[in-house]
Coordinates of C-alpha atoms and ligand atoms in Angstrom, one line a residue:
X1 CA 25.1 -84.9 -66.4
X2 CA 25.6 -83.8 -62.7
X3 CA 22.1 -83.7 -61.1
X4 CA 21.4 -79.8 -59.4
X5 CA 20.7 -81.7 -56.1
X6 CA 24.4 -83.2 -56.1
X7 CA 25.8 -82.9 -53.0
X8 CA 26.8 -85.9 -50.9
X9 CA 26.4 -88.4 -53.8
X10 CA 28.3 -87.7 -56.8
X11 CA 24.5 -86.6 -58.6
X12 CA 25.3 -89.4 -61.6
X13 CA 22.6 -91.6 -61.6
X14 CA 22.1 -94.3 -63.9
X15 CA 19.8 -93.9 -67.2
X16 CA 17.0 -96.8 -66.2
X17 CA 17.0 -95.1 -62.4
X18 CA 16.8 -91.6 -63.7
X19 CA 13.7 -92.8 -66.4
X20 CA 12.4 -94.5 -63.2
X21 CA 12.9 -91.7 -61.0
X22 CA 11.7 -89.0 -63.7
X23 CA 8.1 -87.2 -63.3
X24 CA 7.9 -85.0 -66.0
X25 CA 6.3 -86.6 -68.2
X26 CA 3.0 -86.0 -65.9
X27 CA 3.9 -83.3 -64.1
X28 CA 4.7 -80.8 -66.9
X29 CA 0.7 -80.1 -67.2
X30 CA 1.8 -77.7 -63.8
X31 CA 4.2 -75.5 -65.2
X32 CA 1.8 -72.9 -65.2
X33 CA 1.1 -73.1 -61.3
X34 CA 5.0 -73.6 -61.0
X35 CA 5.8 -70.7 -62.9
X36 CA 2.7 -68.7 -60.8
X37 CA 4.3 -70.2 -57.5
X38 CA 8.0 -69.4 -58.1
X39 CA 6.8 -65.4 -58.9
X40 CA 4.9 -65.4 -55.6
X41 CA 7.7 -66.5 -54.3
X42 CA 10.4 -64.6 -55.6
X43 CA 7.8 -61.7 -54.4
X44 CA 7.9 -62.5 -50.9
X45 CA 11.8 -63.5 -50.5
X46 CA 12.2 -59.8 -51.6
X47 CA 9.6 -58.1 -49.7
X48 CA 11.7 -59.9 -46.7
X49 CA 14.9 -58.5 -47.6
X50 CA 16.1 -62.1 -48.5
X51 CA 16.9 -61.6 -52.1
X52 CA 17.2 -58.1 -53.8
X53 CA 14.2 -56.3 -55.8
X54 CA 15.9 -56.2 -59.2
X55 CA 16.9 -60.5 -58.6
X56 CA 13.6 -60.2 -57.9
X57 CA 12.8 -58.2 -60.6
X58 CA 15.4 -60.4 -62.9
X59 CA 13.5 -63.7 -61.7
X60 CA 10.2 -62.6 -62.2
X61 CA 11.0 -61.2 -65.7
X62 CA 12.6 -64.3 -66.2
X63 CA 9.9 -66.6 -65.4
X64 CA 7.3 -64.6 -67.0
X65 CA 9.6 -65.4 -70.5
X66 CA 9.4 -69.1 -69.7
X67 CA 6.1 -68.9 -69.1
X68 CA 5.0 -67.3 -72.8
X69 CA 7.6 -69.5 -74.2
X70 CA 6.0 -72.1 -73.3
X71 CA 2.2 -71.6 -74.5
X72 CA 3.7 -70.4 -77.8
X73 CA 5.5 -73.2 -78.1
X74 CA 8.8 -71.4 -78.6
X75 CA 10.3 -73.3 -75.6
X76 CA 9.9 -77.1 -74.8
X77 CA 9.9 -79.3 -72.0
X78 CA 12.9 -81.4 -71.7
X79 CA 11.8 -84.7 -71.0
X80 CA 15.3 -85.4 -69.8
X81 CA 14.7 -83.0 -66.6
X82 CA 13.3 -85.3 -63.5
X83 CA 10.2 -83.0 -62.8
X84 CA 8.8 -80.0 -64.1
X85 CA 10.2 -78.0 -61.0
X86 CA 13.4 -78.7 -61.9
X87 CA 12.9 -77.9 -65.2
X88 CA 11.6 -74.6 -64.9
X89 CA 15.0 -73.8 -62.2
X90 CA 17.4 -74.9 -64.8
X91 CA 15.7 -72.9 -68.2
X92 CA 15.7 -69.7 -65.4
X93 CA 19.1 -70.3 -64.5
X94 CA 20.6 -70.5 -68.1
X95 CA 18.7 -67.2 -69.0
X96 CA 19.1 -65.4 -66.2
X97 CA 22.3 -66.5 -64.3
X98 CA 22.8 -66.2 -60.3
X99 CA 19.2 -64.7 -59.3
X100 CA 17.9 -67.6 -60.9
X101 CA 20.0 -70.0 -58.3
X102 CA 18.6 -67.6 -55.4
X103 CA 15.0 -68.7 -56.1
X104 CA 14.8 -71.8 -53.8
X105 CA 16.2 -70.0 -50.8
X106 CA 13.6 -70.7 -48.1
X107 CA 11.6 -73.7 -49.5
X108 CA 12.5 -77.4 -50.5
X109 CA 10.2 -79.3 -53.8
X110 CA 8.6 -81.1 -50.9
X111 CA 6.2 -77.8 -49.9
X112 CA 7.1 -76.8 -53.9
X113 CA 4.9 -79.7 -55.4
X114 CA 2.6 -79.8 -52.6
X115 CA 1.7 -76.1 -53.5
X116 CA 1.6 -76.7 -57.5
X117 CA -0.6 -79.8 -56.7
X118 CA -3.1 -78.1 -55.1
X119 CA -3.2 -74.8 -57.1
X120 CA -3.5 -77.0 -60.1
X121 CA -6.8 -79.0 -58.7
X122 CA -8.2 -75.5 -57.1
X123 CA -8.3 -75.0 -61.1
X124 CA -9.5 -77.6 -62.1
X125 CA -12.1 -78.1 -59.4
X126 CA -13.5 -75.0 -60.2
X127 CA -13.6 -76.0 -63.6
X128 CA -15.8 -79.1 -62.8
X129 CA -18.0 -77.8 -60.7
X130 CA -19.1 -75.5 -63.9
X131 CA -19.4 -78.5 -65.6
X132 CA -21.4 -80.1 -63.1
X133 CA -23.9 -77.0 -63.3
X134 CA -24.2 -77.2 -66.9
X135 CA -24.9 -81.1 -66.6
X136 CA -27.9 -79.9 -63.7
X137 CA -29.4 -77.0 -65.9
X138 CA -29.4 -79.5 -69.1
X139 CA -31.4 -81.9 -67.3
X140 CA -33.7 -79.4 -65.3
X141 CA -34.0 -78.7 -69.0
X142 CA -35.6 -81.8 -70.7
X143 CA -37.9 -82.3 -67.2
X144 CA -39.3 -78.9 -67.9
X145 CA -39.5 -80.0 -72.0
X146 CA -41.6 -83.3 -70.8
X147 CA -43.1 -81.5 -67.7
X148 CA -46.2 -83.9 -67.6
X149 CA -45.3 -87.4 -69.3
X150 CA -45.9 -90.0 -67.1
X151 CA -43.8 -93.0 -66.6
X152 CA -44.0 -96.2 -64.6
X153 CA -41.6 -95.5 -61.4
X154 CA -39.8 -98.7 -60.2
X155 CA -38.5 -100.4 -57.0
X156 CA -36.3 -103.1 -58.0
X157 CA -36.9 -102.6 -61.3
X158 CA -40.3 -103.8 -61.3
X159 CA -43.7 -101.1 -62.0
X160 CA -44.4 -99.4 -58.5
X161 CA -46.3 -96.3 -59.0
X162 CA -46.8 -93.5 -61.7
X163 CA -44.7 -90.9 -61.4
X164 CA -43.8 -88.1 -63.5
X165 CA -40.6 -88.4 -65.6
X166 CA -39.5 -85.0 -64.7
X167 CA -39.9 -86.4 -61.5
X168 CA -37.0 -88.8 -61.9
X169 CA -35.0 -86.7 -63.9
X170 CA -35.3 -84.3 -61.2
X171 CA -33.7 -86.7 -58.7
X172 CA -30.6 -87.0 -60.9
X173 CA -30.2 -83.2 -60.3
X174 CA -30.7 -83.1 -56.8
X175 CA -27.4 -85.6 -56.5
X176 CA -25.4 -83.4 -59.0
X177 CA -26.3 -80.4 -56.6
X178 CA -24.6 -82.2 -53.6
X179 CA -21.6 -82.9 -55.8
X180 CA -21.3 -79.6 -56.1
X181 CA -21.6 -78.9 -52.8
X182 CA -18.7 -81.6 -52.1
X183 CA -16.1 -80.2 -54.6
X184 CA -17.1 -76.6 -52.8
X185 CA -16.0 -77.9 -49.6
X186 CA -13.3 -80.3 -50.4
X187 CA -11.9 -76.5 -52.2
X188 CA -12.0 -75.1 -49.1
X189 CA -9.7 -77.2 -47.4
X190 CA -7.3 -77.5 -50.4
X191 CA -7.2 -73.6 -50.0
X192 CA -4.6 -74.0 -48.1
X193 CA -1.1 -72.9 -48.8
X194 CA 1.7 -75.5 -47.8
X195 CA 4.7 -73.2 -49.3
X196 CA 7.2 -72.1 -46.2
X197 CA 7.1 -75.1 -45.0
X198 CA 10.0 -76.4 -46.7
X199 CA 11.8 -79.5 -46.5
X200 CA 9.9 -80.7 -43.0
X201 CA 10.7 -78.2 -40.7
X202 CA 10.0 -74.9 -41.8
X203 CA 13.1 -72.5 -42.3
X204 CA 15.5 -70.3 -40.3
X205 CA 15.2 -67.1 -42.8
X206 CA 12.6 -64.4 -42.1
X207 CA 9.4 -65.6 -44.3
X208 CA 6.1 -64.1 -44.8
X209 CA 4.0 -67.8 -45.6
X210 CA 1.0 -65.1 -45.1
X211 CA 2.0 -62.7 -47.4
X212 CA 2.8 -65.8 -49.9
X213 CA 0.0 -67.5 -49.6
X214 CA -2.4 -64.0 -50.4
X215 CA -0.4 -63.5 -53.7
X216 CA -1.7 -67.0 -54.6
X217 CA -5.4 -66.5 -53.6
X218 CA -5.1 -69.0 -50.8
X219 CA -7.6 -68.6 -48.1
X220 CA -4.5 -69.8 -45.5
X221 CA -1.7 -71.3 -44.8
X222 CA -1.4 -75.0 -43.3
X223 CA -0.4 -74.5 -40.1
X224 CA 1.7 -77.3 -39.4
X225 CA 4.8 -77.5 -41.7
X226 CA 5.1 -81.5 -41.4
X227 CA 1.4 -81.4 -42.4
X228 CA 1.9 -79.1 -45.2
X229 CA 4.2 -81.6 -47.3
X230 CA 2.9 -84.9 -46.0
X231 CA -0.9 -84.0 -46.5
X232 CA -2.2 -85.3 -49.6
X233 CA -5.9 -85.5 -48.2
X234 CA -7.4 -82.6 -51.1
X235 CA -6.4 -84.8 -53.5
X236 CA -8.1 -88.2 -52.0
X237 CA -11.0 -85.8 -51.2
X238 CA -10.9 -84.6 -54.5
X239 CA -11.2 -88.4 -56.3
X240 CA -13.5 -89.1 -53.9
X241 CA -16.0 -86.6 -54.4
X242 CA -15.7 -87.5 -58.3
X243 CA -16.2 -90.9 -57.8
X244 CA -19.3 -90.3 -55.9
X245 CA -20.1 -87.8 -59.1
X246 CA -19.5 -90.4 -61.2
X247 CA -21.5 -93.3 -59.7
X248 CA -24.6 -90.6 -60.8
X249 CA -23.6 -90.3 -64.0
X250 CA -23.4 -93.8 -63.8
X251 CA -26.8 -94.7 -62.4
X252 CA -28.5 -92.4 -65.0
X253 CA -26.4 -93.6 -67.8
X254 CA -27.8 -97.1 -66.9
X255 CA -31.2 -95.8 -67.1
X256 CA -30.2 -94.3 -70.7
X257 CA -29.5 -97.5 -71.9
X258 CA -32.3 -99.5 -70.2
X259 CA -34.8 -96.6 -71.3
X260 CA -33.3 -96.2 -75.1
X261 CA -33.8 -100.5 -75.6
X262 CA -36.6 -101.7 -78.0
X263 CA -37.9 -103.3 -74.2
X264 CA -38.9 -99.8 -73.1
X265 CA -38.1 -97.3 -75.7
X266 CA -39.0 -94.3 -73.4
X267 CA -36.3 -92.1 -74.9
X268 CA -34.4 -92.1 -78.2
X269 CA -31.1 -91.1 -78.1
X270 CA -29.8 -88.9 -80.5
X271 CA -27.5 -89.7 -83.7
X272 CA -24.4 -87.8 -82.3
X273 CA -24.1 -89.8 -79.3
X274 CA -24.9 -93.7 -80.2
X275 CA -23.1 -96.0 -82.8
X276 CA -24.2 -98.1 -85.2
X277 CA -23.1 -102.2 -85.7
X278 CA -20.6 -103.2 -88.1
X279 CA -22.6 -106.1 -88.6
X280 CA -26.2 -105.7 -87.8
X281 CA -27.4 -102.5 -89.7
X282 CA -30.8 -102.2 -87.6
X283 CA -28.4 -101.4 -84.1
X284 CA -28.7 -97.8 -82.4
X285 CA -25.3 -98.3 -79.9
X286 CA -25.3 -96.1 -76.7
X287 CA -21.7 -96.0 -76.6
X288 CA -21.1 -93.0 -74.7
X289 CA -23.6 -93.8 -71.7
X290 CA -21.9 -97.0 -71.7
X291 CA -18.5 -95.4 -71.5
X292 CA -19.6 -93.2 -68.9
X293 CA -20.7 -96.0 -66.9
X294 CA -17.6 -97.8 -67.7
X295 CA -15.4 -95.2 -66.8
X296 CA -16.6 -94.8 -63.1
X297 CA -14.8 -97.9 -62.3
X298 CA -11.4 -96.4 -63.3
X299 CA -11.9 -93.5 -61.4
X300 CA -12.7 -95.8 -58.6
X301 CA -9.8 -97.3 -58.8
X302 CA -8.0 -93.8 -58.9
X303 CA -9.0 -93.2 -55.4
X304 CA -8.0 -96.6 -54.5
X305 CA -4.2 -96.4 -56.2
X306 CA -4.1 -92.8 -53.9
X307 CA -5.5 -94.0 -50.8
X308 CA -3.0 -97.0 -50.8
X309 CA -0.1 -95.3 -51.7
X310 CA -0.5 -92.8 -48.8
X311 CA -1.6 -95.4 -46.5
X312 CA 1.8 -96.9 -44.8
X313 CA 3.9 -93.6 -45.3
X314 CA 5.8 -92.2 -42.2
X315 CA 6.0 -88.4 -42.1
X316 CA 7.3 -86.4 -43.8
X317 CA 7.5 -86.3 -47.8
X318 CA 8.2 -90.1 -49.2
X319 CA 9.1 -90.2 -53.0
X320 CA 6.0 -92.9 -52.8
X321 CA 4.2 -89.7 -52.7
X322 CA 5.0 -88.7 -56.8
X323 CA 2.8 -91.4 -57.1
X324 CA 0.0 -89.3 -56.2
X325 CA 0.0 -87.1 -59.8
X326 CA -1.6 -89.5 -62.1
X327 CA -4.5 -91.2 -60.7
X328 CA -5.6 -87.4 -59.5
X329 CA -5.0 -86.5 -62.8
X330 CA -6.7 -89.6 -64.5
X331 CA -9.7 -88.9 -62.2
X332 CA -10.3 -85.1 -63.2
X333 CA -9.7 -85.9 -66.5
X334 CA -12.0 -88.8 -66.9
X335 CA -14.8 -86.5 -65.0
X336 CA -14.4 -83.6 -67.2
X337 CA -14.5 -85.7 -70.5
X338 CA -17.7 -87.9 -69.1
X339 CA -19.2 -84.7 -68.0
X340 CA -18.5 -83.0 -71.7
X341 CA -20.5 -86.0 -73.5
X342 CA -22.8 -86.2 -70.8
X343 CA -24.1 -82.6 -71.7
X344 CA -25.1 -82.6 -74.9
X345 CA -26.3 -86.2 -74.9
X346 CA -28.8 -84.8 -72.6
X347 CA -29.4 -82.0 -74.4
X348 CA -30.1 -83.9 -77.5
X349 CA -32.3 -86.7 -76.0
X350 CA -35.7 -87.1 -77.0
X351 CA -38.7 -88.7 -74.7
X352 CA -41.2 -90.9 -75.8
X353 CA -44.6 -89.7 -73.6
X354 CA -46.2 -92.9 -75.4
X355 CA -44.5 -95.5 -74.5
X356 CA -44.0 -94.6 -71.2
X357 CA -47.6 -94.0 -70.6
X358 CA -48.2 -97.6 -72.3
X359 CA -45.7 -98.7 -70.1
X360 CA -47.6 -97.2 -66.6
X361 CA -50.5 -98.9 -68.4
X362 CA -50.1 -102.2 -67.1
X363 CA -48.1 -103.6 -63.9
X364 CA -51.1 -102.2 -61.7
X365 CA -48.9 -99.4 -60.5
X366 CA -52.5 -98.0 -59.5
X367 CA -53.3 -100.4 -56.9
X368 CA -52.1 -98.6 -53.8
X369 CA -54.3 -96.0 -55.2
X370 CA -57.0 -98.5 -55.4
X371 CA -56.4 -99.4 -51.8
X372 CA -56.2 -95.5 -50.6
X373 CA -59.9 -95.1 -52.2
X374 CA -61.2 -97.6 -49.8
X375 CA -59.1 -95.8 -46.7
X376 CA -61.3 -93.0 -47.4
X377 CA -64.3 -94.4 -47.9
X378 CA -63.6 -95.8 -44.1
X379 CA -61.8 -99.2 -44.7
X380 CA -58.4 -99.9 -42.7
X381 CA -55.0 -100.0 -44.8
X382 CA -54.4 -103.4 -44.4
X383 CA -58.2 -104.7 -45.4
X384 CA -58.2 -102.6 -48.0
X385 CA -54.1 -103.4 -49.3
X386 CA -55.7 -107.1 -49.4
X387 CA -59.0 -106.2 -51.3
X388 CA -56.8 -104.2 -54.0
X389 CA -54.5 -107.2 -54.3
X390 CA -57.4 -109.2 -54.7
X391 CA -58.7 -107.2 -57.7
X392 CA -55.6 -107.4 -59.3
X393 CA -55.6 -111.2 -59.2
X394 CA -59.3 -110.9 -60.9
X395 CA -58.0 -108.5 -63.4
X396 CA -55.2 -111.3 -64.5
X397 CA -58.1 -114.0 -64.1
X398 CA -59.9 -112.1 -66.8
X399 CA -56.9 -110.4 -68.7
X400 CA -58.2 -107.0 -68.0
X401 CA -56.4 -104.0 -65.7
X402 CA -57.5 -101.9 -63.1
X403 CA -59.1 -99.0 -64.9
X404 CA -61.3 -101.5 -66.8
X405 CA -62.6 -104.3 -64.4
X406 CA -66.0 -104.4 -64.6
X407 CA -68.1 -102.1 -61.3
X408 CA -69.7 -105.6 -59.9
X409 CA -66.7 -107.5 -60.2
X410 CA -65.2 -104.5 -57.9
X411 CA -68.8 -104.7 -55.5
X412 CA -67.9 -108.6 -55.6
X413 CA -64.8 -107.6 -53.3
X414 CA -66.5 -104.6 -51.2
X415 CA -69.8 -102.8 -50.8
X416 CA -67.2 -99.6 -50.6
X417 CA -66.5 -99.6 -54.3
X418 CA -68.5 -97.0 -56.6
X419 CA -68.2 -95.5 -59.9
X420 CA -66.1 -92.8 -58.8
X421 CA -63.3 -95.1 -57.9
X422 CA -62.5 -94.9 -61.7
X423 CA -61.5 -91.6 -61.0
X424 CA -58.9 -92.3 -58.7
X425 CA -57.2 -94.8 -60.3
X426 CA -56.4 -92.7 -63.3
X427 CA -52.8 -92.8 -63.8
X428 CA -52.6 -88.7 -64.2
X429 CA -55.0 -88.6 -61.4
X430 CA -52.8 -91.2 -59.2
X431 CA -50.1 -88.3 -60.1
X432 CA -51.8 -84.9 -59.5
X433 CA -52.9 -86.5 -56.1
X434 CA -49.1 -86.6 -54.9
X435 CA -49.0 -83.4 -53.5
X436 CA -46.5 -83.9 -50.9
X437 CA -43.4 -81.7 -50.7
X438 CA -40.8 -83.5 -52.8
X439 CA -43.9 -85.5 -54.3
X440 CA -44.9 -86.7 -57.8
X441 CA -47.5 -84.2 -58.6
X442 CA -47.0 -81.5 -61.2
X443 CA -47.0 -79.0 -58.4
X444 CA -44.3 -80.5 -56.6
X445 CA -42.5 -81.3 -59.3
X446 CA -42.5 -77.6 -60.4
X447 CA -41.4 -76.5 -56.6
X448 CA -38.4 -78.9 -57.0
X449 CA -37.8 -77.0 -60.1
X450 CA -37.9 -73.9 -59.0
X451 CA -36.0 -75.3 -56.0
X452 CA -33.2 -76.1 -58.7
X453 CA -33.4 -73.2 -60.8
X454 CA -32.7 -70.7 -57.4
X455 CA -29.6 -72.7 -56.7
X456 CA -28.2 -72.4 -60.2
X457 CA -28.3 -68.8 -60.0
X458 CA -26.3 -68.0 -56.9
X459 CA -22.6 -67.3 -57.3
X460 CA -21.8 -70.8 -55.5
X461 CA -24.6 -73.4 -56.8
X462 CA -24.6 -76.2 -54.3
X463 CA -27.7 -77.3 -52.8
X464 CA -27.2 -75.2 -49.5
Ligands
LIG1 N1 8.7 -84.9 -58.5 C1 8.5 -85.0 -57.1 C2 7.1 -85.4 -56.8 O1 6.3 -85.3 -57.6 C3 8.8 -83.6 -56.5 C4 9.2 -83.6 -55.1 C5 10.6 -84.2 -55.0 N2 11.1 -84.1 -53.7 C6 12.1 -84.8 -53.3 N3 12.5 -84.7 -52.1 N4 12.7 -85.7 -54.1 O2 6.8 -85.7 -55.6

C-alpha cells in the first residue's frame, strides 16, 4: 500500500525496509499522549481560525472514539502502520473523512514524537518518584522498627566502629531523597513543549505554541524550534538519574545479600522474596536483591545505547533518533519493576539485633573509643591511637577483647587508664556518645528521622 507521506517517491517501500523502518511495535505504549496531543492540537488550530470548530469538533469527537476503543480493546493497533502517529491519522481519517486529513496542518512528526516522548516520561516520572517515596518511607520504617540495634559499621568491609543500624539504613534514604530531587528537576526541563515547531523551522500559519502548550500542562514552550525536535536531553537526563537510582538499590541490595549469608546473618529475608535450590534443600536464595543488582547494569547500558546514538547527529531530526524509544523505555521500566520488589522486600525483612551485636563484639571497633578516653584524661591523639593499638595486640596475645582485658594489663600500657574506662568502651556507650549532627547516637539518629519524615510529607519530597 501507498505510504500517507508519498510524495516525491512513489511511497512503495519494500516489506524488509518497511519492518526495518516500522516503530510501532514500541511506540504504541503512547497512543494515549498522541491521542491527548492531537486534541490539544486540533484545539488550537481552531482557536486560530486554521481549521473550523465543528472539524474541530469532528476531530476531537473522533479521537476521543479512538481513544476508548482502544482501552476497551474494541480497536487494535495495526502492527502494519510504521508508528503509532501514523496510526492514530489513518483510523481518524477512515472514521471521520476530510477533518481528519486537516489535523497535521501546522506541525511535522518530528515536534509530534518529540511532544508524545516527553508527555509520556512526565508520566511516568511522576510515577517513579512515588515509588521512590514509598521505597524511602519503607525503609525509614524498619530503622524506626530496630531503632537501637547495634551493628558493626565498616570501611572497606572490615569492623570500624559501632553504629546503629538505623543509622545505615538511614543513609540509604538520604540517597533516595536526592533521587527524587533529580527526577523533580530533570521534570522541569522536560516541561517543555516542542509542538509548533514542526518540521525544523517552525511554520508560516498563525500558531498559538502558548496556548498549546497550557492545554497540555507544560510549564513552556522550547524556544528554539531546531531545539525542540533535535533535543533528546530529558530523556538522557531521565536514564541518568535512574541509573544513579539504581546504583542505590544496588549498593543496598548488596548489603542484603552479604547481611542475609550464614557469615553475618544480620537480617533474614522473608519467604516471598528469596528462592530455594533445586538441589540443595537447606538454600534461602536472594533472588530478587540479586536481580536488582543485576538489573542496574542494563539500565546503564540504557543510557549508554541513548547517549551514543545522539552523539554524532547533525541538526535537526535524524531517523537515528527512533532509536531513542526503547532504552528510555527499558530504563523506566526496569526502575519501576526493581522499585515494586524493592518495597515489600523491605517491608517484610526481619533484623537480627543478636548477631549483629555479636558481630560489633569482636574486631575492636571500640578502640578509637579507647584512645578518645586517654585524650580526655590529657594524653595527645597520636600517643594515645598507639597505646589503644597496643592493647588490642595484648588482647589477641591473650585471646581476650577490649571490654574484658584485665585493669593492670591496661596500667601496664598507661598510668591514665582506670576502672571507668570500661564505661566508655561499651559498645552502646561508644554509640550514645556520637552526638554529632548526622552522628550515630540515638539522638541523632532520631533527628535524621524526623529530618526524613518532614520531607515525605511536603507535596514535592525531595531533600530540599
Ligand atoms: N517513528 C518516528 C520516531 O520515532 C517518528 C518521527 C518520524 N519522523 C520522520 N521524519 N520520519 O522518531
Amino acid at each position: 500500500m501507498a505510504k500517507m507521506w508519498q510524495g516525491v517517491t512513489d511511497g512503495v517501500t519494500s516489506k524488509i525496509a518497511d519492518d526495518f523502518n516500522s516503530s510501532i511495535s514500541f511506540d504504541s505504549r503512547m497512543f494515549r499522549e498522541d491521542i491527548a496531543g492531537s486534541v490539544a492540537h486540533a484545539k488550537m488550530l481552531a482557536k486560530q481560525g486554521i481549521i473550523s470548530d465543528s472539524e474541530k469538533d469532528s476531530i476531537v469527537t473522533g479521537l476521543v472514539g479512538i481513544l476508548e476503543d482502544l482501552e476497551s480493546g474494541a480497536l487494535r493497533i495495526d502492527l502494519s502502520c510504521e508508528d503509532i502517529h501514523m496510526f492514530v491519522e489513518q483510523v481518524l481519517t477512515e472514521r471521520i473523512g476530510d477533518p481528519g486529513r486537516r489535523l497535521h496542518t501546522a506541525r511535522s512528526r518530528n515536534d509530534q514524537v518529540a511532544l508524545d516522548l516527553r508527555l509520556y516520561l512526565r508520566r511516568e516520572t511522576g510515577e517513579i518518584i512515588v515509588l521512590i517515596k514509598s521505597a524511602v518511607e519503607a525503609v525509614a520504617k524498619k530503622a524506626e522498627e530496630y531503632k537501637t540495634a547495634v551493628m558493626p559499621g565498616y570501611t572497606h568491609l572490615q569492623r570500624a566502629q559501632p553504629i546503629l543500624f538505623s543509622h545505615q539504613l538511614l543513609a540509604y534514604c538520604m540517597m533516595l531523597l536526592r533521587d527524587i530531587d533529580r527526577l523533580e528537576d530533570c521534570r522541569e526541563r522536560m516541561n517543555r513543549s516542542p509542538i509548533g515547531s514542526c518540521a525544523l523551522a517552525g511554520t508560516t500559519y498563525n500558531t498559538d505554541r502558548r496556548f498549546e502548550a497550557e492545554l497540555l500542562g507544560f510549564s513552556g514552550i522550547c524556544h528554539n524550534s531546531i531545539d525542540g525536535v533535535s533535543d533528546r536531553d530529558f530523556a538522557a537526563e531521565l536514564i541518568s538519574s535512574l541509573s544513579i537510582m539504581m546504583m542505590h538499590l544496588s549498593r543496598f541490595c548488596e548489603e542484603l545479600i552479604l547481611w542475609s549469608s550464614w557469615e553475618f546473618k544480620f537480617i533474614t529475608l522473608s519467604d516471598g522474596y528469596t528462592t530455594g535450590s533445586s538441589i540443595m534443600p537447606q538454600k534461602k536464595n536472594p533472588d530478587m536483591a540479586e536481580l536488582i543488582r543485576g538489573k542496574t547494569g542494563r539500565v546503564y547500558g540504557d543510557l549508554m545505547s541513548l547517549l551514543t546514538a545522539l552523539k554524532g547527529l547533525p541538526l535537526a531530526y535524524n531517523k537515528d533518533m527512533q532509536e531513542d524509544k526503547e532504552p528510555v523505555f527499558d530504563a523506566v521500566d526496569t526502575a519501576k519493576a526493581c522499585l515494586g520488589v524493592f518495597i515489600p522486600m523491605i517491608s517484610e525483612m526481619r533484623a537480627n539485633p543478636e548477631n549483629m551485636l555479636k558481630a560489633a563484639q569482636t574486631g575492636f571497633i571500640n578502640a578509637t573509643d579507647l584512645a578518645d578516653y586517654l585524650v580526655r584524661k590529657g594524653m595527645p591523639f597520636r600517643s594515645a591511637y598507639k597505646i589503644a593499638g597496643q592493647a588490642v595486640a595484648k588482647c589477641g596475645e591473650k585471646g581476650l577483647v577490649l571490654e574484658t582485658l584485665p585493669l593492670e594489663d591496661y596500667k601496664t600500657l598507661s598510668e591514665l587508664f582506670d576502672e571507668d574506662l570500661y564505661k566508655d568502651i561499651d559498645l552502646m556507650n561508644c554509640v550514645e556518645k556520637r552526638i554529632s549532627e548526622g552522628g550515630t547516637s540515638p539522638e541523632s539518629v532520631g533527628a535524621q528521622l524526623n529530618y526524613i519524615k518532614s520531607l515525605l510529607n511536603k507535596p514535592t519530597g525531595g531533600s530540599r
